[in-house]
XYZ file of C-alpha atoms in Angstrom:
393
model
C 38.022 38.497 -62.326
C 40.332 38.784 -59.284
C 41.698 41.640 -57.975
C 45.783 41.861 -58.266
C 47.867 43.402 -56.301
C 50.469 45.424 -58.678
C 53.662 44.738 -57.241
C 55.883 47.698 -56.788
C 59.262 47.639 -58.997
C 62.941 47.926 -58.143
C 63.343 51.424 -58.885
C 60.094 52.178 -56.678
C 61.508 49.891 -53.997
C 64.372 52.077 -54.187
C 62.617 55.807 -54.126
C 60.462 54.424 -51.114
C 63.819 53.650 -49.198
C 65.752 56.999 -50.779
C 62.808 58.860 -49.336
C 62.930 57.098 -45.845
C 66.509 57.073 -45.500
C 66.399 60.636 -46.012
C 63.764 61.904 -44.094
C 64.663 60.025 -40.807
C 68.326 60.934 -40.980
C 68.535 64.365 -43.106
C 68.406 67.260 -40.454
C 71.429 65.243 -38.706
C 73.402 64.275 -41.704
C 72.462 68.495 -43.054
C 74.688 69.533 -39.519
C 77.186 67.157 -39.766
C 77.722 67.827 -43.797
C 77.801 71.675 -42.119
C 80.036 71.166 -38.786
C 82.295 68.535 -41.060
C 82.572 71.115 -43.518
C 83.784 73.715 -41.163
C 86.160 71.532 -39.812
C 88.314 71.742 -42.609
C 89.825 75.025 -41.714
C 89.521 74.268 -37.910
C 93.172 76.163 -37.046
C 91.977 79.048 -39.164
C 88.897 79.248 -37.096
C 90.301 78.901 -34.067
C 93.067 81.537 -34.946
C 90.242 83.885 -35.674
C 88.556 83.912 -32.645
C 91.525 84.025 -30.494
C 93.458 87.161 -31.891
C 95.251 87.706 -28.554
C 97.460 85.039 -29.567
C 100.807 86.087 -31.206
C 103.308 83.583 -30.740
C 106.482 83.551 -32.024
C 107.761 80.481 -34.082
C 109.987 77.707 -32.829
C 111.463 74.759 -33.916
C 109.388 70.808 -32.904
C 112.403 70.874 -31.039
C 112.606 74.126 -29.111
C 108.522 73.664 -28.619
C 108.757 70.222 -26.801
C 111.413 71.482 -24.585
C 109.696 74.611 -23.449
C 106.653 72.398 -23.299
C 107.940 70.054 -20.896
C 109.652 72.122 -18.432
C 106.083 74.136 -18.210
C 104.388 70.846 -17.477
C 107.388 69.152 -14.946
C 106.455 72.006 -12.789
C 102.371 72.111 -13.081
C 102.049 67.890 -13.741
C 105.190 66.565 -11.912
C 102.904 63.855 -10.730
C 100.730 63.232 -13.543
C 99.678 60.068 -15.160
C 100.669 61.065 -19.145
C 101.214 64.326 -21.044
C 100.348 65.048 -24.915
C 102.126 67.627 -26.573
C 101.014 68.902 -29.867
C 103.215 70.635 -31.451
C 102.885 73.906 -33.852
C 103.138 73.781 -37.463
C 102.458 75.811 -40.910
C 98.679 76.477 -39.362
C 98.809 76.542 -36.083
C 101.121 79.010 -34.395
C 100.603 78.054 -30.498
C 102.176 74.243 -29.113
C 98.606 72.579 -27.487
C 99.155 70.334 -24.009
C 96.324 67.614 -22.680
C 97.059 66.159 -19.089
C 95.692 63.467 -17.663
C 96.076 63.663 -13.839
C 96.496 61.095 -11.679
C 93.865 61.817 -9.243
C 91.406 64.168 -12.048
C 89.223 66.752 -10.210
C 85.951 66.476 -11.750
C 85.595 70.519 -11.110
C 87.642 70.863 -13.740
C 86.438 71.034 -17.422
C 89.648 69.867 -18.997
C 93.463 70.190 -18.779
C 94.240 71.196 -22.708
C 96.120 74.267 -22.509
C 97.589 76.624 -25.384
C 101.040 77.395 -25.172
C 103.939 80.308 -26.688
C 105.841 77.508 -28.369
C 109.694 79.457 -27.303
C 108.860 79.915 -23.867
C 106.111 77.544 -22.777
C 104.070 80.475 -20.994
C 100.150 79.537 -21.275
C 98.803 81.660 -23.749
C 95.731 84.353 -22.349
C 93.021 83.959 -24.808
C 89.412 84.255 -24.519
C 88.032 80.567 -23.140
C 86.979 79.043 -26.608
C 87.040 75.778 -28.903
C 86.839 77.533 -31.787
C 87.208 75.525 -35.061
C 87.757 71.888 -32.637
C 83.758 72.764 -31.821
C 82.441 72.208 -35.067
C 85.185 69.002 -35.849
C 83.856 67.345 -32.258
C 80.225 68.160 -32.862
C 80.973 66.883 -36.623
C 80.985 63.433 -35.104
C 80.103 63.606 -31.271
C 76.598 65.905 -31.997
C 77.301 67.261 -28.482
C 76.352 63.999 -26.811
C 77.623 61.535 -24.285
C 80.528 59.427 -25.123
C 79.687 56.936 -27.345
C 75.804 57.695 -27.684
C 76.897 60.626 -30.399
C 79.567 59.111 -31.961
C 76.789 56.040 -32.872
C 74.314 58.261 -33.648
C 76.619 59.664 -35.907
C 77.606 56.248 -37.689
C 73.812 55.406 -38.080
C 72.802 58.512 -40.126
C 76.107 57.945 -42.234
C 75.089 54.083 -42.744
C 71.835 55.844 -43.643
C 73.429 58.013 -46.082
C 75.680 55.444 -47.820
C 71.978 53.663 -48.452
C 70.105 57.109 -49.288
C 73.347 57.460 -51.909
C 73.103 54.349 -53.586
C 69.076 54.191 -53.650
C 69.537 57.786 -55.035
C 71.515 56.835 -58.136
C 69.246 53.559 -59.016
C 66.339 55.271 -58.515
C 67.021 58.674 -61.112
C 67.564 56.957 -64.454
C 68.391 60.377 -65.638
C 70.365 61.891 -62.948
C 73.306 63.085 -65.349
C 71.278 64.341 -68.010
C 69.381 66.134 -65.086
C 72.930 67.600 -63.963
C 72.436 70.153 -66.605
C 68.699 71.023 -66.528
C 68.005 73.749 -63.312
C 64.334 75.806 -63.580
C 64.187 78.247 -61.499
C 61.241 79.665 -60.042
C 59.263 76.204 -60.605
C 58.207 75.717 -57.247
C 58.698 71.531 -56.965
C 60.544 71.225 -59.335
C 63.277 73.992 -58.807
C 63.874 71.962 -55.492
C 63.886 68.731 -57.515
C 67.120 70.185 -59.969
C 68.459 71.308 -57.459
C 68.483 68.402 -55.634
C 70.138 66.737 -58.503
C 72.639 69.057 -59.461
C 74.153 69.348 -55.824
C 74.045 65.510 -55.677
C 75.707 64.869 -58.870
C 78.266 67.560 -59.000
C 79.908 65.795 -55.432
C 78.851 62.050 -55.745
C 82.094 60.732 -55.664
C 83.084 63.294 -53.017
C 80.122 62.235 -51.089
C 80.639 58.467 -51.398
C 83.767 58.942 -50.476
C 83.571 60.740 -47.424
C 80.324 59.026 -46.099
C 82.314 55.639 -46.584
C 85.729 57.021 -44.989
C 83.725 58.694 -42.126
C 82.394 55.027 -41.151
C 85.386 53.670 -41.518
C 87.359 55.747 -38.899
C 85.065 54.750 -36.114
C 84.908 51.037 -37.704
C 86.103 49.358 -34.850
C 83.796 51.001 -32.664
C 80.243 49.771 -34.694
C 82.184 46.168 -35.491
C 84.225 45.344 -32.585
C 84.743 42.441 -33.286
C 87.640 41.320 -35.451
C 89.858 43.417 -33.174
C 88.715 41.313 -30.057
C 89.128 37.981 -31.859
C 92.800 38.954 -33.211
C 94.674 41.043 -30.076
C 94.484 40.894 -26.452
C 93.143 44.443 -26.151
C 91.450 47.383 -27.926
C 95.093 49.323 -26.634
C 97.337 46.412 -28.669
C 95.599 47.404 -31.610
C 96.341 50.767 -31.479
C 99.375 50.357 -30.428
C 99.843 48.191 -33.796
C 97.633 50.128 -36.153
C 98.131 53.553 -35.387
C 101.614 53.096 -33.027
C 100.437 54.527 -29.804
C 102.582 53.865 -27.099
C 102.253 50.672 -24.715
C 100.877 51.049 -21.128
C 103.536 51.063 -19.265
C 102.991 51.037 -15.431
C 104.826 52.986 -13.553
C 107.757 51.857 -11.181
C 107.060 54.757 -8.360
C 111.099 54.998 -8.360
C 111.416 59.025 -8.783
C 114.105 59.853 -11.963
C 113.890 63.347 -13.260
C 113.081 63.388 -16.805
C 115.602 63.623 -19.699
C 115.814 66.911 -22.040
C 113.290 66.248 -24.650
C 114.978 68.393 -27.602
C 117.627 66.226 -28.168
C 115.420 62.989 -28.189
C 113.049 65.042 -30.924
C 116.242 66.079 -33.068
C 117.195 62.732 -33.500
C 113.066 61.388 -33.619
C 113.219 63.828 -36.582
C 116.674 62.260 -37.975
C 115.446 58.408 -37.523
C 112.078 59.145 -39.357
C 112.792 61.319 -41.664
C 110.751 64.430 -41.245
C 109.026 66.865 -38.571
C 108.082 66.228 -35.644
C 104.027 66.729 -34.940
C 103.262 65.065 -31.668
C 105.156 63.886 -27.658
C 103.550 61.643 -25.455
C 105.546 61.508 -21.875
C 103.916 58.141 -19.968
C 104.597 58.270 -16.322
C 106.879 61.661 -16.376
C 109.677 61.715 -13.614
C 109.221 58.492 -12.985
C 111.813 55.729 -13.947
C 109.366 53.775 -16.169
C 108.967 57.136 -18.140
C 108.609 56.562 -21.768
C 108.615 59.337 -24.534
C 106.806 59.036 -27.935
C 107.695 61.331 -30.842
C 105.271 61.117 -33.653
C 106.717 62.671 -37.253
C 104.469 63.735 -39.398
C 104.383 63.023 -43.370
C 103.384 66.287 -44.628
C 101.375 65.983 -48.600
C 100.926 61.849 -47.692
C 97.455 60.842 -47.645
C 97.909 57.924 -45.474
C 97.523 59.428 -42.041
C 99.723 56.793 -40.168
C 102.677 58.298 -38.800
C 105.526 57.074 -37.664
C 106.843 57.025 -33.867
C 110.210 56.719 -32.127
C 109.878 55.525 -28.617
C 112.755 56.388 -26.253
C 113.384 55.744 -21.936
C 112.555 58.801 -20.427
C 115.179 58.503 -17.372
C 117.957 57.418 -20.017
C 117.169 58.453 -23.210
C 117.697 55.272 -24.747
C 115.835 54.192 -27.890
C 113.368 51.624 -27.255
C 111.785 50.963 -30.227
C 110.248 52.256 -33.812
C 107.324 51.609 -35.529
C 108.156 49.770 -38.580
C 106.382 48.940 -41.983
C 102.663 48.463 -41.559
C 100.018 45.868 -42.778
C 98.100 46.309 -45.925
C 95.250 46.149 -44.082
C 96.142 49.264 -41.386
C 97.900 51.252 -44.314
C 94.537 51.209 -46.135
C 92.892 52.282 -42.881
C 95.462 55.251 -42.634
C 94.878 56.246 -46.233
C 90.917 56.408 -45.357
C 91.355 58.170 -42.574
C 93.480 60.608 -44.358
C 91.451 60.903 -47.285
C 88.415 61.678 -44.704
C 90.413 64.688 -42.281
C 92.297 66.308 -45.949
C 95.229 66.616 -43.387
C 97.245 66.055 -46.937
C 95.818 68.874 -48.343
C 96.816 72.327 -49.324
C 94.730 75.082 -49.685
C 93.787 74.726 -53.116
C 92.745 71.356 -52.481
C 91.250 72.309 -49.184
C 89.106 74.422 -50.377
C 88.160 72.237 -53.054
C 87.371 69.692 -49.836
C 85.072 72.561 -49.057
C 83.140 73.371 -51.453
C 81.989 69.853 -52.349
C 81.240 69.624 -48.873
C 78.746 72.629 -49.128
C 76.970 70.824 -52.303
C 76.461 67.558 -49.266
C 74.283 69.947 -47.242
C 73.096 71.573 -50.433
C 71.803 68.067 -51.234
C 70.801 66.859 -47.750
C 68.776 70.460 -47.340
C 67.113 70.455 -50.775
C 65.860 67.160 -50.579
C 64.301 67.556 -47.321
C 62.556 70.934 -48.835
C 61.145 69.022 -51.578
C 59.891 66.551 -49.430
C 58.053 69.410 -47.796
C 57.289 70.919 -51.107
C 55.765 67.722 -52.343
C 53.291 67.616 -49.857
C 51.635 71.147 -49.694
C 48.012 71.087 -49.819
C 46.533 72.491 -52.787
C 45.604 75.941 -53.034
C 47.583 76.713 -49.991
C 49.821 80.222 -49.918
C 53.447 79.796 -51.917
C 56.096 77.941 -50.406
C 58.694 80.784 -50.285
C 56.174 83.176 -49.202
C 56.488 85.171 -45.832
C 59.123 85.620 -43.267
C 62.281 82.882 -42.999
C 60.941 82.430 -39.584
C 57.641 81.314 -40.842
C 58.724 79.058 -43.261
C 61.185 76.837 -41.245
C 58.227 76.726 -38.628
C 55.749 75.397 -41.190
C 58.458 72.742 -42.763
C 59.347 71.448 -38.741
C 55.307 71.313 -38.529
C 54.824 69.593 -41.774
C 57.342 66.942 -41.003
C 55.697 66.047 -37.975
C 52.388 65.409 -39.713
């Protein structure tokens, strides 16, 4: 009689790559389900840990202006300023400029500051909440090496997902079973419980979180349809053209007046400036408005001349294609949100790491010798030593 070899099943096939999945990309996908989480309330945090700041409120408007009078006399010569401006949760207006000769000495040019007078706000030198939504996708790594290693684990995780559901044929009627105390099987329920209780959630934002950096990991359709990554932007998202400049010196107009009527011509607040080539007499200013409650995180633009004033252009109706785009990205950042929903956003992001961490610990747990000490015995220390040992073996 011949020897035959038993053939493993679908649902095997599936645990073996739910397992693998897993285990190569948990610890990562546990600290970005962590960081991403955080990120949520990233003004909050970064209001906490700079309590010096107590700026006063101010209108888009009145921001903008005091905004660009502080950076006509620190930038005159710079290449492009951004302007963020405050809103419900932030209190202090943000500036980024890009020089046109950058000193590499520096660390960055984002300062925060009082949105009425434009004086740079003294607060103790921190990222606050923007550290745990850049290491959320970044992972403190070289551009674009953490970004992709970011997109792998979360390809991993969309697999580890779906290979999760096929392989527990009674992962709902396991939602309501949780033994404590059980060693194995403790980790096992409450694996399952954190997993179902925020599948959706976690489909959701493992899918939306790939496709925000889509173009990145498939460059390709972008390449094949416009002459340059900055066209699509300019179409998708309506950043403003390049525009070089003429080297013709024209002081630039008052920005308040262009946001007033930005605000008028689109309908709502004003969120965002970009100045391109400022005192120059190619300048260009772009006011972004921002929806506030839409989940499509497109917003619209009004681009003016920045030595006349003169309305250039506005971003009109968008694609079906880059509206869907918008409402992913939306749906991934909760920008839409308010706090009851936020918070919501929050706690079904704790059940992600709640389901990343437990699986990995009953992967551990699994594969204890016999007759070895408890799992949960001795010091924290101890055991996270013994699980990082474990996993090399």
């Amino acid at each position: 009689m011949s020897d035959k070899t038993v053939q493993p099943g679908w649902r095997q096939s599936m645990a073996w790559a739910h397992g693998w999945l897993g285990l190569i990309a948990g610890w990562i996908l546990f600290t970005m389900f962590l960081t991403g989480t955080s990120a949520y309330f990233r003004p909050e945090i970064t209001r906490w840990m700079q309590p010096e700041i107590h700026a006063e409120a101010a209108s888009p408007a009145q921001a903008a202006d005091s905004a660009t009078r502080y950076l006509s006399r620190v930038g005159p010569d710079d290449l492009q300023w951004y302007i963020y401006l405050p809103d419900a949760r932030t209190v202090a207006t943000r500036i980024f400029r890009i020089p046109a000769k950058p000193d590499p000495r520096i660390r960055g040019n984002e300062l925060d500051l009082d949105p009425v007078s434009g004086a740079p706000l003294n607060a103790r030198d921190t990222r606050g909440g923007e550290h745990f939504y850049r290491f959320h996708f970044q992972l403190q790594l070289p551009h674009p090496w953490g970004r992709w290693l970011a997109g792998l684990c979360a390809m991993a995780m969309l697999g580890a997902i779906i290979s999760g559901v096929i392989t527990h044929k009674r992962i709902f009627a396991d939602f309501f079973t949780l033994r404590w105390n059980k060693g194995q099987r403790s980790w096992l329920d409450a694996h399952n419980v954190s997993a179902v209780l925020g599948l959706p959630y976690h489909a959701m934002i493992t899918y939306t979180g790939l496709i925000t950096l889509v173009t990145m990991y498939m460059p390709w359709p972008v390449l094949t349809n416009y002459a340059s990554p900055a066209q699509f932007m300019q179409t998708a998202y309506g950043t403003p053209a390049d525009v070089p400049a003429s080297g013709v010196r024209r002081p630039l107009v008052a920005i308040a007046p262009l946001v007033r009527d930005a605000e008028r011509r689109l309908g709502g607040p004003a969120t965002r400036v970009i100045v391109q080539n400022p005192g120059d007499a190619a300048a260009r200013v772009t006011i972004a408005q921002g929806k506030r409650g839409a989940i499509n995180s497109r917003t619209p633009t009004a681009t003016y001349d920045g030595a006349t004033g003169r309305l250039l252009s506005r971003s009109g109706d968008a694609a079906v294609a880059i509206d869907t785009a918008g409402v992913m990205l939306g749906l991934h950042l909760a920008g839409f949100a308010g706090p009851a929903l936020r918070w919501a956003y929050f706690v079904m992001g704790l059940t992600g790491a709640a389901m990343v961490g437990t699986g990995l610990l009953l992967w551990t747990a699994k594969r204890r010798k016999p007759g070895a000490a408890p799992f949960m015995d001795g010091p924290p220390l101890n055991r996270t030593v013994v699980i990082a040992r474990q996993r090399v073996v």
